[in-house]
Coordinates of C-alpha atoms in Angstrom, one line a residue:
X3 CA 1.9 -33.1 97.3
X4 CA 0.1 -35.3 94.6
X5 CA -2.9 -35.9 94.2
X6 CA -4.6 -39.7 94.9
X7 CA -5.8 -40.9 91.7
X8 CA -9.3 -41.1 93.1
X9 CA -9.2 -37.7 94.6
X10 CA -8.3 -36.2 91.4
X11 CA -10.9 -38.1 89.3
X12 CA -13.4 -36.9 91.9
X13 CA -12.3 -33.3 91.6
X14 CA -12.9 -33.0 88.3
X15 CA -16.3 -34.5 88.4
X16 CA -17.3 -32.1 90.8
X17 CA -16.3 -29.0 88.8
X18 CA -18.3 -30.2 85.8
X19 CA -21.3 -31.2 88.1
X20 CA -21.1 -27.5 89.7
X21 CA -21.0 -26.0 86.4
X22 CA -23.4 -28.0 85.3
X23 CA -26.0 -27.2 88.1
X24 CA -25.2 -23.9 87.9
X25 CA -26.9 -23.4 84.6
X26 CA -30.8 -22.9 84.1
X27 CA -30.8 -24.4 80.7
X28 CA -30.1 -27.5 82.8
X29 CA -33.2 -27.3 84.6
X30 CA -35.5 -26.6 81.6
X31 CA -34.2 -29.9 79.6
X32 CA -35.2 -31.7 82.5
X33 CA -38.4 -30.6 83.1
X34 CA -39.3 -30.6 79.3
X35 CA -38.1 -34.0 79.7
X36 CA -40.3 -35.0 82.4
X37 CA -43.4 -33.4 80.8
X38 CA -42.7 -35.2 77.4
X39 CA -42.3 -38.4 79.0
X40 CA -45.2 -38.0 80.9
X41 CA -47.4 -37.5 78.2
X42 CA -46.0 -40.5 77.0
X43 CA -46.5 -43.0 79.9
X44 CA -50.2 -40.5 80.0
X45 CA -51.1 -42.0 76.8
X46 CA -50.3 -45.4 76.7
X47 CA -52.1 -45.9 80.0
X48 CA -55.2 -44.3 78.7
X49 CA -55.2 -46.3 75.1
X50 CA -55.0 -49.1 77.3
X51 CA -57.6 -48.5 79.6
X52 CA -61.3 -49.5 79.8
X53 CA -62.9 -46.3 78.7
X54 CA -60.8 -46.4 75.7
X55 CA -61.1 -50.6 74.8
X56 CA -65.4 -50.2 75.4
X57 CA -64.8 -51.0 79.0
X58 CA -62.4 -53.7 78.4
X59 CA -59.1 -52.9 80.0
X60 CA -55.7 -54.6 78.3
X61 CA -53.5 -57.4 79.4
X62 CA -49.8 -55.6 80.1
X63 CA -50.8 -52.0 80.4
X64 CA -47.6 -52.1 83.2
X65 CA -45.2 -53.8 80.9
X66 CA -46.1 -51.8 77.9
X67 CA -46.1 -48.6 79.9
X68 CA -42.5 -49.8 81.9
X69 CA -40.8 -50.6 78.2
X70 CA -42.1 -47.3 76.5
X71 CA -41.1 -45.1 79.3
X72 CA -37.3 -46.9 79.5
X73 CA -37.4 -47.1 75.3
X74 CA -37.8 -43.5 75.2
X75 CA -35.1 -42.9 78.1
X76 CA -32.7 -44.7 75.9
X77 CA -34.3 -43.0 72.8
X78 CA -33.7 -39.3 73.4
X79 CA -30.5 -40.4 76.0
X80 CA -28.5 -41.7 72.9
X81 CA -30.1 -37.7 71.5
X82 CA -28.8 -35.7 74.1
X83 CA -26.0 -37.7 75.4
X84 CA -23.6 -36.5 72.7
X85 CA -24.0 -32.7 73.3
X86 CA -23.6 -33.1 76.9
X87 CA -20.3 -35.4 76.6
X88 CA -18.7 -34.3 73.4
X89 CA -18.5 -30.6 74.3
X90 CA -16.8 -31.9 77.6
X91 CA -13.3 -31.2 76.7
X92 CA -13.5 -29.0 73.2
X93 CA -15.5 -26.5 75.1
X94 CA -12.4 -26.1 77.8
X95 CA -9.8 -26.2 75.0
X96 CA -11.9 -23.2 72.9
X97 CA -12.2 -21.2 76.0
X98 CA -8.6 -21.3 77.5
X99 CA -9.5 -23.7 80.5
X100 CA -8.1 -26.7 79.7
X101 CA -4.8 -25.3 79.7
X102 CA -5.1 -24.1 83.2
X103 CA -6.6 -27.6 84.7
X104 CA -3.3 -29.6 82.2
X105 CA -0.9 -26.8 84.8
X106 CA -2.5 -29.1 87.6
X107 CA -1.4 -32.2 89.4
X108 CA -4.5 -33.9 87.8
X109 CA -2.8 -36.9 84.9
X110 CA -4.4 -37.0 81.2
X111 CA -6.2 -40.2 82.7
X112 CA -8.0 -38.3 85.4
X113 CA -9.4 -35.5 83.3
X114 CA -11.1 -37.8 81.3
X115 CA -12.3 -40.1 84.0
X116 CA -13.2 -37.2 85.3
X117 CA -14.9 -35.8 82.3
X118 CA -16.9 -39.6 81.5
X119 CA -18.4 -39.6 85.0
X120 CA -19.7 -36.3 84.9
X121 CA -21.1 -36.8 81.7
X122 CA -22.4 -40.2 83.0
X123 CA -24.0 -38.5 86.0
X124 CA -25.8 -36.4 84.0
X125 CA -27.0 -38.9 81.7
X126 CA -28.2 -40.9 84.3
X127 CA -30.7 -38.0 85.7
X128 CA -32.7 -38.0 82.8
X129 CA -33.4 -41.8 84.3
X130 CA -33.7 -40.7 87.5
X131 CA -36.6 -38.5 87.0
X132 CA -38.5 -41.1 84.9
X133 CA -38.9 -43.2 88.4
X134 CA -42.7 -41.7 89.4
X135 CA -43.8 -42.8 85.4
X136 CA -41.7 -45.9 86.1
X137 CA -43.6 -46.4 89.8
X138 CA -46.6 -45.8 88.0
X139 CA -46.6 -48.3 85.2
X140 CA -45.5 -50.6 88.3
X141 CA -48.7 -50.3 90.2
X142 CA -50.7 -52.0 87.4
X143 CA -48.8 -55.0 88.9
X144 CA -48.1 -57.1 85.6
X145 CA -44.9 -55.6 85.2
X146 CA -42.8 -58.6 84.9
X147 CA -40.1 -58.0 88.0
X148 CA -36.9 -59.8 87.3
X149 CA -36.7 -57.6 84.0
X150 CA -37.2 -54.2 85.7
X151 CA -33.3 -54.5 87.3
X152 CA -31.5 -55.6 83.8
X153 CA -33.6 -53.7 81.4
X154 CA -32.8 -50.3 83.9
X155 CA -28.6 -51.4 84.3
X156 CA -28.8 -52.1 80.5
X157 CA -30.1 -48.7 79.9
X158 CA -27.3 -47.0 81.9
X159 CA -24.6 -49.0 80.4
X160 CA -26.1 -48.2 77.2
X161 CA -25.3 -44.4 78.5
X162 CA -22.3 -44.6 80.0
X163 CA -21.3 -45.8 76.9
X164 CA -22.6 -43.1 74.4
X165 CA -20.6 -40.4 76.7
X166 CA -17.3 -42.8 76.9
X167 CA -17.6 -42.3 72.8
X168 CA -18.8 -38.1 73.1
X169 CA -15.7 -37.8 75.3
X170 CA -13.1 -39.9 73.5
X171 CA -14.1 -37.5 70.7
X172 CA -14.0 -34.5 72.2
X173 CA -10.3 -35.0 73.5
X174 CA -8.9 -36.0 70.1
X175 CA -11.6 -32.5 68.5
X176 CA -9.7 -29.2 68.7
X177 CA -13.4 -27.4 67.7
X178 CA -16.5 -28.2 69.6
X179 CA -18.7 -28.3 67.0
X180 CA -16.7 -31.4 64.7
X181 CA -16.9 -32.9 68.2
X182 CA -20.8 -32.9 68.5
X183 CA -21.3 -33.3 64.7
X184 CA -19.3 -36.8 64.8
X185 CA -20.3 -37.7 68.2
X186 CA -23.6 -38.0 67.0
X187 CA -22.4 -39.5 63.9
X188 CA -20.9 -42.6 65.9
X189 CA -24.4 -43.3 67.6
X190 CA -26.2 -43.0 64.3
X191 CA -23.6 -45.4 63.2
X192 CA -24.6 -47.3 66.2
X193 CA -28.1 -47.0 65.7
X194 CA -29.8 -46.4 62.5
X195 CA -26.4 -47.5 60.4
X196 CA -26.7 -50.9 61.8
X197 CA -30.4 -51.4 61.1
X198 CA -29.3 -49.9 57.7
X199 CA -26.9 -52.3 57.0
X200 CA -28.5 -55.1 57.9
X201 CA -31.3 -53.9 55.4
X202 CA -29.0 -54.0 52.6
X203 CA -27.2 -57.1 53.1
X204 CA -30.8 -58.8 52.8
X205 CA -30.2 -58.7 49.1
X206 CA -26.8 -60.5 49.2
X207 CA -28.6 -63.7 51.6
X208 CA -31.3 -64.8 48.9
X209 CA -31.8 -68.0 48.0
X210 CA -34.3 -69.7 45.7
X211 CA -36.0 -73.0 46.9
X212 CA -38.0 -75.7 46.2
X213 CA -40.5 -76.0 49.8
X214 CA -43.2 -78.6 50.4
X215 CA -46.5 -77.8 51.3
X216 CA -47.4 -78.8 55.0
X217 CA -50.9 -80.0 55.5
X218 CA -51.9 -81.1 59.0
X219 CA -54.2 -84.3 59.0
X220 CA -56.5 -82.9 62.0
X221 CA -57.2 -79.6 60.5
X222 CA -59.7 -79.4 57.0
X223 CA -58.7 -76.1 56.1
X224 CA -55.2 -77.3 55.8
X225 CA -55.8 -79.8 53.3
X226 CA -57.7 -77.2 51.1
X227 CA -56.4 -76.5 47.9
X228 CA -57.0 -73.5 45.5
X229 CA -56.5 -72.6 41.4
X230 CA -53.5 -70.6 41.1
X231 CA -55.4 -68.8 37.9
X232 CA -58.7 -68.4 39.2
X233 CA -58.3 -68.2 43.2
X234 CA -61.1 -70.5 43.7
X235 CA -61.2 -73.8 45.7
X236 CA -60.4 -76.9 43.7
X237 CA -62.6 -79.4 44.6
X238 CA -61.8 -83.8 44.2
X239 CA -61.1 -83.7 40.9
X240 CA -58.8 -81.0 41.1
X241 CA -61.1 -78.5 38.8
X242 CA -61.9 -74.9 40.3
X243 CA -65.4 -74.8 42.6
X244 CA -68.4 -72.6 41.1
X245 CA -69.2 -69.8 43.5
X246 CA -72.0 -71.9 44.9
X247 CA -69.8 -75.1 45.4
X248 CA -67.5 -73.0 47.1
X249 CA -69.6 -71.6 49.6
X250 CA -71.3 -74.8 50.6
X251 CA -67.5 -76.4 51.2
X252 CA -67.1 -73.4 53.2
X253 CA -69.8 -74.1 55.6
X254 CA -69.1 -78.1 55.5
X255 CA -65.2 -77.2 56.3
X256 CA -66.3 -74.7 59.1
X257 CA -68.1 -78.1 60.8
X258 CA -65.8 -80.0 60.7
X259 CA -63.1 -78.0 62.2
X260 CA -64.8 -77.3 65.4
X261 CA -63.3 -78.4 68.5
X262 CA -59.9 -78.4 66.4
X263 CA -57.0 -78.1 68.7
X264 CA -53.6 -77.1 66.5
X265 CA -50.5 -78.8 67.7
X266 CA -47.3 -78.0 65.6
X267 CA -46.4 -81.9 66.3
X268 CA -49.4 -83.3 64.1
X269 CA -47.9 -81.2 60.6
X270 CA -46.5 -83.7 57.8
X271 CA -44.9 -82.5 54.7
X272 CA -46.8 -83.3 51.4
X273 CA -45.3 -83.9 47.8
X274 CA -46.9 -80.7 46.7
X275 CA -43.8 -78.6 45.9
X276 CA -43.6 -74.9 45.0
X277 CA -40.3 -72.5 44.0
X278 CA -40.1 -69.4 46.7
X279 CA -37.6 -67.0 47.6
X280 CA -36.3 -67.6 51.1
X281 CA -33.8 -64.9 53.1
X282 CA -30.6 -65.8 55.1
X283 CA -30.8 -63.7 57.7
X284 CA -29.1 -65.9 60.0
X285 CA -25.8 -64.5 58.1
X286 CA -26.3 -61.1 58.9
X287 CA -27.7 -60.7 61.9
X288 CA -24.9 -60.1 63.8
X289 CA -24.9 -57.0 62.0
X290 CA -27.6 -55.9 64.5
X291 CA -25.4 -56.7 67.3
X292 CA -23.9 -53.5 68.1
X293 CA -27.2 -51.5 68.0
X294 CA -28.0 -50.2 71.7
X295 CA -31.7 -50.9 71.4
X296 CA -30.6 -54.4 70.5
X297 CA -28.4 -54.8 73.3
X298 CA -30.8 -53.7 75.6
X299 CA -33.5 -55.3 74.4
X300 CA -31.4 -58.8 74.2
X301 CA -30.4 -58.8 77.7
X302 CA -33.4 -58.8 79.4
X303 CA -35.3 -61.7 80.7
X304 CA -38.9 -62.3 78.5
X305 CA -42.0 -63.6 80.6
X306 CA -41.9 -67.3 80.8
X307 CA -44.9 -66.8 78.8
X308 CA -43.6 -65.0 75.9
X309 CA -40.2 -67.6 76.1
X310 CA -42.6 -70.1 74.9
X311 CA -44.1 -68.7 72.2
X312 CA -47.7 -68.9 74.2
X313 CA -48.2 -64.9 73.9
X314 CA -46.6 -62.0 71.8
X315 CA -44.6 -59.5 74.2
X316 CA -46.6 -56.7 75.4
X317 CA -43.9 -54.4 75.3
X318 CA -41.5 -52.7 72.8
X319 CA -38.2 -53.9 74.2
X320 CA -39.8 -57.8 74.0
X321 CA -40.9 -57.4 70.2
X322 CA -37.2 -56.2 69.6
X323 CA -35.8 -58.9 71.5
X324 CA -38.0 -61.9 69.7
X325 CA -37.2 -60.1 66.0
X326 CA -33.8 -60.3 66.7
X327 CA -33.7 -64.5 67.8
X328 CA -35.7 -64.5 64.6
X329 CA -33.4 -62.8 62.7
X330 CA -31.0 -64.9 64.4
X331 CA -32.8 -68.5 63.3
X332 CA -33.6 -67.0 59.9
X333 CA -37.2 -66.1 60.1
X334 CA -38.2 -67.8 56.4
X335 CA -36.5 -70.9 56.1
X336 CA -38.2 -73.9 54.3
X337 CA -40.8 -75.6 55.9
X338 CA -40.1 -79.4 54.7
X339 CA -36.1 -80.5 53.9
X340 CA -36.1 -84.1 52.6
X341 CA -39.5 -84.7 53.6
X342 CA -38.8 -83.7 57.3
X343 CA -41.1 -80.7 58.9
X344 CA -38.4 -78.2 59.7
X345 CA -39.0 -76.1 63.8
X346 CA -40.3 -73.0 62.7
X347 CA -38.4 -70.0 63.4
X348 CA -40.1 -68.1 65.7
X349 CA -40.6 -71.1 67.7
X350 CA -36.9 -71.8 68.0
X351 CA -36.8 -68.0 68.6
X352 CA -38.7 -67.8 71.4
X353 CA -37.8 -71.1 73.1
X354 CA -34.6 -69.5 73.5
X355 CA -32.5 -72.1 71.7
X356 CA -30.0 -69.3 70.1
X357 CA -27.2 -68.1 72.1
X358 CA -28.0 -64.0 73.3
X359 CA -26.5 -61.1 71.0
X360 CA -25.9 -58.7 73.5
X361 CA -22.4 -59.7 74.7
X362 CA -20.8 -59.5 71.0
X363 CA -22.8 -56.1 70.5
X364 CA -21.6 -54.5 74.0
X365 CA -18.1 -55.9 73.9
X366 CA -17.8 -54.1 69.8
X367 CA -19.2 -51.0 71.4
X368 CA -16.7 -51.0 74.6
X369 CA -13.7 -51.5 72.0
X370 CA -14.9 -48.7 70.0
X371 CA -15.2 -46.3 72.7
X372 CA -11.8 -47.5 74.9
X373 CA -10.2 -46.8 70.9
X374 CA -11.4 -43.3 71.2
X375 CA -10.4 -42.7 74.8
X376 CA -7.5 -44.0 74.4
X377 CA -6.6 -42.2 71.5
X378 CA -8.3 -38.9 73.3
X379 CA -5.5 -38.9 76.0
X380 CA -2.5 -39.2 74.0
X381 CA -4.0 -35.8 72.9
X382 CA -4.3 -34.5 77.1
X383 CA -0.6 -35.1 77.4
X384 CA 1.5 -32.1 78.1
X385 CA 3.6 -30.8 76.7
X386 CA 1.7 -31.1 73.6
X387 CA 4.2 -32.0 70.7
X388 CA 2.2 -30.2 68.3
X389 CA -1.4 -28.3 68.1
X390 CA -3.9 -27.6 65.7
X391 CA -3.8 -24.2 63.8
X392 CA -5.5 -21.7 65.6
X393 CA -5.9 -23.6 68.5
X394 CA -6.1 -21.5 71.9
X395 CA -4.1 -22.8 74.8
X396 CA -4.8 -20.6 77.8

């Protein structure tokens, strides 16, 4: 009789889910788990609190709280993800079991569907048991809502993902240990080798410019200019203030400034020019694309707020999201270009005039890990041509 592909796929989830519940040590990494997490979520609610800010609570305790506890579910996730996923298969293969479950009517395919989802699963219950921190940031009621759904789906892709790479690995490993060791190597290649690369390729996108000064007609401290020698205010015939002067333009510039309302629109360039060093980082920010923390971060929706520039983020996951667009627009480009005042970056950033990152980095990371799975199965077919020295079959 064989088996529905389905069935079979189902089958082998729930052996690794038994064997998984089976075990204590199971148990203990998810209550250390909960209790590191909830010191977490403890803290940030109490450094945001009244008795902490002299009886002043902050704006966005919910959304900071909400983005650290899901930053720090995708944090130590991506951590343990790989030594639940890439010992899947290795750890059958050294102990004689995989031989026994290859003598089956299950296919190559539906071990390691099998394998991914189970690995999933278990992934995923580290997010489960974050819901009561997650409910509580939630009751401070300035969570912003239509992020909560996308930033939590982004977060379990983000998963699914890291075990679709531990158990590619694992089938193509013939010792679980080089499984591990370069399952974790692929998400600190993900992680910290993308943040690294884009670091260095700074160094290849500088450019030396000649910028205008911007001055902005409404506002007297813009128009103030100082000795580049001395420090010191230069005063109408271009010579350097005495300390006195200084201080008395001070207080005449502090007058006149009140009631001063900035508006970007009333800026004009000026034929004051200076030499600076500017950085392209608009070339090599797609570099940052395949970063999980950036995919997550890019995908969800900011506050309309925060989209506008009229606030900074009050979480983690917006402040990556906004450095990112900014990385995107090239956060130092020159102010003035033939005379014209040039958007500033951050602006363009956060009016959401660049096209998201997120599909580029998530479609890189699902052709890395269908490239390992893929190649993982060739290695599940029996009869195997040839094995690895040493390598135990039953």
């Amino acid at each position: 009789m064989n088996l529905g592909y389905v069935a079979g796929v189902r089958a082998v989830v729930d052996l690794e889910l038994k064997q998984r519940l089976r075990s204590k040590s199971w148990y203990v990494m998810l209550i250390v788990w909960f209790a590191v997490i909830g010191v977490v979520t403890a803290l940030a609610a109490y450094t945001s609190s009244a008795s902490w800010n002299g009886g002043l609570a902050d704006e966005g305790t919910g959304q900071l709280m909400f983005e650290l506890v899901v930053g720090f579910v995708l944090l130590f996730g991506l951590l343990v993800t790989p030594a639940l996923s890439a010992n899947s298969i290795t750890g059958d293969r050294a102990g004689g079991t995989l031989a026994i479950l290859q003598n089956t009517l299950l296919s190559p395919g539906q071990i390691l569907w099998g394998k991914w989802l189970a690995a999933w699963i278990a992934a995923l219950a580290f997010l489960l048991v974050t819901l009561p921190m997650i409910a509580w940031a939630m009751s401070y009621g300035d969570v912003y809502l239509p992020a909560v759904p996308v930033i939590l789906l982004m977060c379990a892709v983000e998963l699914g993902v890291a075990c679709a790479i531990g158990v590619g690995i694992s089938a193509r490993s013939s010792r679980p240990l080089f499984a591990v060791v370069t399952s974790y190597l692929m998400v600190a290649l993900l992680t910290v080798g993308t943040l690294i690369a884009f670091g260095l390729s700074l160094r290849f996108t500088q450019e030396e410019i000649v910028d205008y000064e911007v001055v902005n007609p409404k506002d007297p401290w813009s128009q103030v200019e100082y000795d580049s020698e001395t420090g010191r205010m230069l005063g109408e015939d271009g010579e350097p203030l005495s300390m006195a002067e200084e201080e008395e333009a001070y207080r005449e510039l502090d007058e006149q400034s009140r009631g001063f309302v900035y508006n970007p629109a009333d800026e004009v360039c000026t034929e004051r020019a200076y030499t600076r060093t500017i950085l392209h980082t608009e070339r090599t920010a797609w570099l940052l694309a395949a970063n999980p923390f950036v995919v997550t971060a890019d995908a969800v929706p900011l506050d309309p707020a925060d989209r506008e520039g009229m606030a900074s983020p009050d979480g983690p996951i917006g402040l990556i999201q906004l450095a990112v667009r900014s990385a995107q627009a090239g956060a130092e480009g020159p102010d003035c270009v033939d005379g014209e005042r040039q958007v500033d970056a951050y602006e363009s950033a956060a009016a959401g005039d660049l096209p998201p990152m997120w599909p580029l980095g998530l479609g890189v990371q699902l052709v890395i890990a269908a490239a390992l799975i893929i190649s993982g199965r060739r290695r599940l077919v029996t009869p195997a041509g040839r094995l690895a020295t040493g390598t135990r079959v039953a």
